[in-house]
Amino acid sequence: MTASPPPAPPAAAGARALEHRAFLFDGMPDFLDTAVPFVREGLEDPDREVVVVVAQQRLEPLREFFPEAPEGAFVAAETFYEHPVRTLRSYLELVKAKNPRSVHALAEPVWREEWTPRETMEWARYESLINEVFQGTRASALCPYDTSVLPEQILEYARRTHPWLVRDGVHVESRRFTPPREFSADVDRAREFPTPPESEYLPVTGHDLHELRQWVGERADRHGVSGRNAQNLVTAVNEVAANALRHGVPPVGVRLWTDGADLVCEVGDNGYWRDFSPLTGFVPPQTALDSGFGLWTVRLLVDLVDVRAGWDGTFVRMRVSR
C-alpha cells in the first residue's frame, strides 16, 4: 500500500507559540462577547488567516458581524468534525496552505449524544493532540464549549486538553491540563478489549495476502459494509497484517466480529512492540519512512483504531460502521 506523506506543520523559529484555549460560555450573548473580538483580532492582523468553524446555530449570527470576511472563512462544525484523525489532517493541510501566515481559528468541536463513551474519548484525544501536532505552527485556536448543554464530562475533557481556559472574558491557566502523551495513555487505559467467543478467525501464514483481502471483503459485504467503507477496511487490514508479518512474531492471525452497529477486525501477532507509545499513529510522521506512518494511514481509513501492545502480543483493532 502506498500513500503520500501527510503535510508537515511549518517551522516557526522565533515566532509566537501555539495558543490553544477552551472558551466556556453560557448562551448566545456570552458566546458573541468573546467570539466577536477574537475573530476581529485575526481579521485585523495581516500575519493571520481567520478560520471560523462553529455550530450551525451560532454560525449565521456571528457571520453578520463580519460582512468583509473572506469567502469560505465560516464553516459549519457539523460538516467539518466528522472523523478525529481526518479532521486533524484537514487542519494540517489548512495550516500548510496558509503558511507563512498563521491560522487564527475559532474552532468549536462537535459532541454528539449518540456517541459511545469510547467515541467521545477519541474526540477528546483529538483536542489533546492539537497541543502536540501544532506546537510549532504559531496557530491560535479558541475552542467554544457551551456549558448550558454539554455534560460535565465533556467540560472536564476541555479542562484537561487545553492549557488555557477563557470564561467571562478572563483567561486563566487550566490546572487540570494534562500533556498529550499522558492524556492519550489515560484514554487507552479506560478502554475495554474483550474478544467475543463467536468471532471468526483466519491465520495469516504467507506474504501473499490475496486470501486475507478476499476473506475480509466477503465478510464486510455479508455484514452490511459496502462501497468505500468496505474497500478502506480491506486496505487497512492488509496494511496492518503486512506490517505484522514484517515486524511481528508468528503466529499472525485476523479475527472478525460484529459489535452493535460496528464491524470489528483485529490483527494480532505474538511480538511485543517495544517502541510503541500512546501517540504512535496519531502524530503524523514527516515522511512515509518514519515509524508510525502505516498506522497513521490506517487511522485515516477506518472509524476507530485501538492498539494493545503487551507481553502477550500486539493487537490492532479496527472498526467501521455498518
Coordinates of C-alpha atoms in Angstrom, one line a residue:
M1 CA 0.0 0.0 0.0
T2 CA 1.3 3.4 -0.9
A3 CA 0.2 6.8 0.3
S4 CA 1.5 10.4 0.2
P5 CA 3.1 11.7 3.5
P6 CA 0.8 14.0 5.5
P7 CA 1.5 17.7 5.4
A8 CA 4.1 18.7 7.9
P9 CA 3.5 21.7 10.1
P10 CA 5.7 24.6 9.0
A11 CA 8.5 25.6 11.4
A12 CA 8.3 28.9 13.1
A13 CA 11.6 29.7 14.7
G14 CA 11.4 32.7 17.0
A15 CA 7.7 33.2 16.4
R16 CA 4.9 33.0 19.0
A17 CA 3.9 29.6 20.3
L18 CA 0.7 27.7 19.7
E19 CA -2.2 29.3 21.6
H20 CA -4.9 26.6 22.4
R21 CA -7.7 27.8 24.7
A22 CA -11.1 26.4 25.7
F23 CA -13.8 29.0 25.7
L24 CA -16.5 28.2 28.2
F25 CA -19.7 30.1 27.5
D26 CA -23.4 30.1 28.5
G27 CA -25.8 31.3 25.8
M28 CA -25.5 33.3 22.6
P29 CA -24.8 36.8 24.2
D30 CA -21.9 35.3 26.2
F31 CA -20.6 33.5 23.1
L32 CA -20.7 36.7 21.0
D33 CA -19.0 38.8 23.7
T34 CA -15.8 36.8 23.3
A35 CA -16.1 35.3 19.8
V36 CA -16.6 38.6 18.0
P37 CA -13.4 40.3 19.4
F38 CA -11.4 37.1 18.8
V39 CA -12.4 36.9 15.1
R40 CA -11.9 40.7 14.6
E41 CA -8.4 40.4 16.1
G42 CA -7.5 37.9 13.5
L43 CA -9.0 39.8 10.6
E44 CA -7.1 43.0 11.5
D45 CA -3.7 41.2 11.7
P46 CA -2.1 40.9 8.3
D47 CA 0.0 38.0 9.5
R48 CA -3.0 35.8 10.4
E49 CA -5.6 33.9 8.5
V50 CA -9.0 33.6 10.1
V51 CA -11.0 30.3 10.1
V52 CA -14.4 30.1 11.9
V53 CA -15.7 26.5 12.4
V54 CA -18.7 26.7 14.8
A55 CA -22.1 25.0 15.3
Q56 CA -24.7 25.9 12.7
Q57 CA -26.9 27.7 15.2
R58 CA -24.0 30.1 16.0
L59 CA -22.6 30.5 12.5
E60 CA -25.0 33.0 10.9
P61 CA -25.3 35.3 14.0
L62 CA -21.6 35.5 14.1
R63 CA -21.1 35.9 10.4
E64 CA -23.4 39.0 10.4
F65 CA -20.7 40.9 12.3
F66 CA -18.1 40.4 9.6
P67 CA -19.5 41.1 6.1
E68 CA -16.0 41.8 5.0
A69 CA -14.7 38.3 5.9
P70 CA -13.3 36.2 3.0
E71 CA -15.5 33.7 1.2
G72 CA -15.1 30.3 2.9
A73 CA -13.9 31.6 6.2
F74 CA -17.0 30.5 8.0
V75 CA -17.8 26.7 8.1
A76 CA -20.4 24.7 10.0
A77 CA -18.8 22.5 12.5
E78 CA -21.2 19.7 11.8
T79 CA -19.8 19.2 8.4
F80 CA -16.1 19.7 9.4
Y81 CA -15.9 17.5 12.5
E82 CA -16.7 14.0 11.1
H83 CA -13.7 11.9 12.0
P84 CA -11.0 12.9 14.5
V85 CA -7.9 11.9 12.5
R86 CA -9.2 13.2 9.2
T87 CA -10.1 16.5 10.9
L88 CA -6.6 16.7 12.3
R89 CA -5.3 16.2 8.7
S90 CA -7.7 18.9 7.4
Y91 CA -6.3 21.4 9.9
L92 CA -2.7 20.4 9.0
E93 CA -3.5 21.0 5.3
L94 CA -5.0 24.3 6.2
V95 CA -2.0 25.4 8.2
K96 CA 0.3 24.4 5.4
A97 CA -1.8 26.2 2.7
K98 CA -1.9 29.5 4.7
N99 CA 1.9 29.5 5.6
P100 CA 3.7 31.9 6.2
R101 CA 0.5 33.4 7.6
S102 CA -0.6 31.7 10.9
V103 CA -4.1 30.3 11.3
H104 CA -6.4 32.1 13.8
A105 CA -9.2 29.6 14.4
L106 CA -12.5 29.8 16.3
A107 CA -12.9 26.0 16.3
E108 CA -15.9 24.5 18.1
P109 CA -15.8 20.7 18.4
V110 CA -18.9 18.7 17.9
W111 CA -20.2 16.4 20.6
R112 CA -23.0 14.0 19.6
E113 CA -25.3 12.4 22.1
E114 CA -25.4 9.2 20.2
W115 CA -21.7 8.6 20.5
T116 CA -20.5 5.8 22.8
P117 CA -18.1 6.8 25.6
R118 CA -15.3 5.4 23.6
E119 CA -16.1 7.6 20.6
T120 CA -16.3 10.6 22.8
M121 CA -12.9 9.9 24.4
E122 CA -11.4 9.6 20.9
W123 CA -12.6 13.2 20.1
A124 CA -11.2 14.4 23.5
R125 CA -7.9 12.8 22.4
Y126 CA -8.1 14.8 19.2
E127 CA -8.4 18.0 21.2
S128 CA -5.4 16.9 23.3
L129 CA -3.3 16.1 20.2
I130 CA -3.7 19.7 18.9
N131 CA -1.1 20.7 21.6
E132 CA 1.4 18.2 20.1
V133 CA 0.8 18.4 16.4
F134 CA 0.5 22.2 16.0
Q135 CA 3.1 23.3 18.6
G136 CA 5.4 24.8 16.0
T137 CA 2.9 26.5 13.8
R138 CA 2.1 29.8 15.6
A139 CA -1.6 28.9 15.3
S140 CA -4.1 30.4 17.7
A141 CA -7.2 28.3 18.5
L142 CA -10.1 29.3 20.6
C143 CA -12.4 26.3 21.2
P144 CA -16.0 27.1 22.3
Y145 CA -17.8 24.8 24.8
D146 CA -21.4 25.5 25.6
T147 CA -21.7 25.0 29.4
S148 CA -25.5 25.2 29.2
V149 CA -25.9 22.0 27.3
L150 CA -22.7 20.0 27.4
P151 CA -22.3 17.2 30.1
E152 CA -19.8 17.8 32.9
Q153 CA -17.6 15.0 31.5
I154 CA -17.1 17.0 28.2
L155 CA -16.3 20.1 30.2
E156 CA -13.8 18.2 32.2
Y157 CA -12.2 17.0 28.9
A158 CA -12.0 20.6 27.9
R159 CA -10.0 21.5 31.1
R160 CA -7.7 18.6 30.6
T161 CA -6.9 19.2 26.9
H162 CA -6.5 22.9 26.8
P163 CA -3.6 24.7 28.6
W164 CA -5.7 27.8 29.0
L165 CA -9.4 28.5 29.8
V166 CA -11.5 31.6 28.9
R167 CA -14.6 32.4 30.7
D168 CA -16.4 35.8 31.1
G169 CA -13.5 37.3 29.2
V170 CA -11.0 36.1 31.7
H171 CA -8.0 34.0 30.6
V172 CA -6.7 31.6 33.3
E173 CA -4.3 28.7 33.2
S174 CA -6.0 25.3 33.4
R175 CA -4.9 23.5 36.5
R176 CA -6.4 20.3 35.1
F177 CA -4.3 20.4 31.9
T178 CA -2.8 17.0 31.0
P179 CA 0.1 16.7 28.5
P180 CA -0.9 14.8 25.3
R181 CA 1.1 11.7 25.9
E182 CA -0.3 11.3 29.4
F183 CA -3.8 12.1 28.3
S184 CA -3.7 9.6 25.4
A185 CA -2.4 6.9 27.8
D186 CA -5.3 7.6 30.1
V187 CA -7.7 7.1 27.1
D188 CA -6.1 3.8 26.3
R189 CA -6.3 2.6 29.9
A190 CA -10.0 3.4 30.0
R191 CA -10.9 1.2 27.0
E192 CA -12.2 -2.3 27.2
F193 CA -10.6 -5.0 25.0
P194 CA -12.9 -8.1 25.0
T195 CA -12.9 -10.6 22.2
P196 CA -16.2 -12.4 21.7
P197 CA -16.0 -16.2 21.5
E198 CA -18.1 -16.3 18.3
S199 CA -15.5 -14.2 16.4
E200 CA -14.3 -15.7 13.1
Y201 CA -10.5 -16.4 12.7
L202 CA -8.2 -16.6 9.8
P203 CA -4.5 -17.5 10.3
V204 CA -2.1 -15.4 8.1
T205 CA 0.8 -17.6 7.1
G206 CA 2.3 -16.2 4.0
H207 CA 3.2 -12.8 2.5
D208 CA 0.6 -13.2 -0.4
L209 CA -2.4 -11.5 1.3
H210 CA -4.9 -12.1 -1.5
E211 CA -6.8 -14.7 0.6
L212 CA -6.9 -12.3 3.5
R213 CA -8.3 -9.4 1.4
Q214 CA -10.9 -11.7 -0.1
W215 CA -11.8 -13.1 3.3
V216 CA -12.3 -9.6 4.8
G217 CA -14.1 -8.3 1.8
E218 CA -16.6 -11.2 1.7
R219 CA -17.4 -10.8 5.4
A220 CA -17.7 -7.0 5.1
D221 CA -20.3 -7.5 2.4
R222 CA -22.1 -10.1 4.4
H223 CA -22.4 -7.8 7.4
G224 CA -23.6 -4.8 5.5
V225 CA -20.4 -2.8 4.9
S226 CA -20.1 -1.9 1.3
G227 CA -18.6 0.7 -1.1
R228 CA -15.7 2.8 0.1
N229 CA -16.1 1.7 3.7
A230 CA -15.5 -1.9 2.7
Q231 CA -12.6 -1.0 0.5
N232 CA -11.0 1.1 3.3
L233 CA -11.4 -1.8 5.8
V234 CA -9.8 -4.3 3.4
T235 CA -6.9 -1.9 2.7
A236 CA -6.4 -1.1 6.4
V237 CA -6.4 -4.8 7.4
N238 CA -4.0 -5.6 4.6
E239 CA -1.6 -2.9 5.8
V240 CA -1.6 -4.0 9.4
A241 CA -1.2 -7.7 8.5
A242 CA 1.7 -6.9 6.2
N243 CA 3.4 -5.0 9.0
A244 CA 2.8 -7.8 11.4
L245 CA 4.4 -10.3 9.0
R246 CA 7.4 -8.0 8.5
H247 CA 8.0 -6.9 12.1
G248 CA 5.9 -9.2 14.4
V249 CA 6.3 -12.7 15.7
P250 CA 4.3 -15.6 14.4
P251 CA 1.6 -16.7 14.6
V252 CA -0.2 -13.8 12.9
G253 CA -4.0 -14.0 12.6
V254 CA -7.1 -12.0 12.0
R255 CA -10.3 -12.0 14.0
L256 CA -13.6 -10.5 12.8
W257 CA -17.0 -10.0 14.5
T258 CA -19.9 -7.6 14.8
D259 CA -20.4 -5.3 17.8
G260 CA -23.7 -3.4 17.6
A261 CA -23.6 -1.1 14.6
D262 CA -19.9 -1.8 14.0
L263 CA -17.9 -4.4 12.2
V264 CA -14.7 -5.1 14.1
C265 CA -11.5 -6.6 12.6
E266 CA -8.4 -7.3 14.7
V267 CA -4.9 -8.3 13.5
G268 CA -2.7 -9.9 16.2
D269 CA 0.8 -11.4 16.5
N270 CA 2.9 -12.7 19.3
G271 CA 5.5 -9.9 19.2
Y272 CA 6.0 -7.1 21.6
W273 CA 6.0 -3.6 20.1
R274 CA 8.8 -2.1 22.2
D275 CA 8.8 1.4 20.9
F276 CA 5.0 1.8 20.8
S277 CA 3.8 5.0 22.6
P278 CA 0.3 6.4 23.3
L279 CA 0.9 8.9 20.4
T280 CA 2.0 6.3 17.8
G281 CA 0.0 6.8 14.6
F282 CA -1.7 9.9 15.9
V283 CA 1.0 12.4 15.4
P284 CA 1.6 12.5 11.6
P285 CA 5.1 11.4 10.6
Q286 CA 7.2 13.7 8.3
T287 CA 7.8 11.0 5.7
A288 CA 6.4 7.6 4.6
L289 CA 9.6 6.0 6.1
D290 CA 9.0 7.3 9.6
S291 CA 7.8 5.0 12.3
G292 CA 4.0 5.2 12.7
F293 CA 3.3 6.2 9.1
G294 CA 1.4 3.0 8.3
L295 CA -0.7 3.3 11.5
W296 CA -1.5 7.0 10.7
T297 CA -2.8 5.9 7.3
V298 CA -4.9 3.1 8.9
R299 CA -6.4 5.6 11.3
L300 CA -7.5 7.7 8.3
L301 CA -9.1 4.7 6.6
V302 CA -11.4 3.4 9.3
D303 CA -13.7 4.8 12.0
L304 CA -11.7 3.8 15.1
V305 CA -8.4 2.1 15.8
D306 CA -7.3 0.6 19.1
V307 CA -3.8 -0.8 19.7
R308 CA -2.8 -3.0 22.6
A309 CA 0.9 -3.9 22.8
G310 CA 1.7 -6.2 25.7
W311 CA 3.9 -9.2 26.5
D312 CA 1.2 -11.5 25.1
G313 CA 1.4 -9.9 21.7
T314 CA 0.5 -6.8 19.7
F315 CA -3.2 -6.4 18.6
V316 CA -4.5 -3.7 16.2
R317 CA -8.3 -3.5 16.3
M318 CA -10.2 -1.6 13.5
R319 CA -13.8 -0.6 13.5
V320 CA -16.1 0.5 10.7
S321 CA -19.8 1.4 10.9
R322 CA -22.3 -0.9 9.3

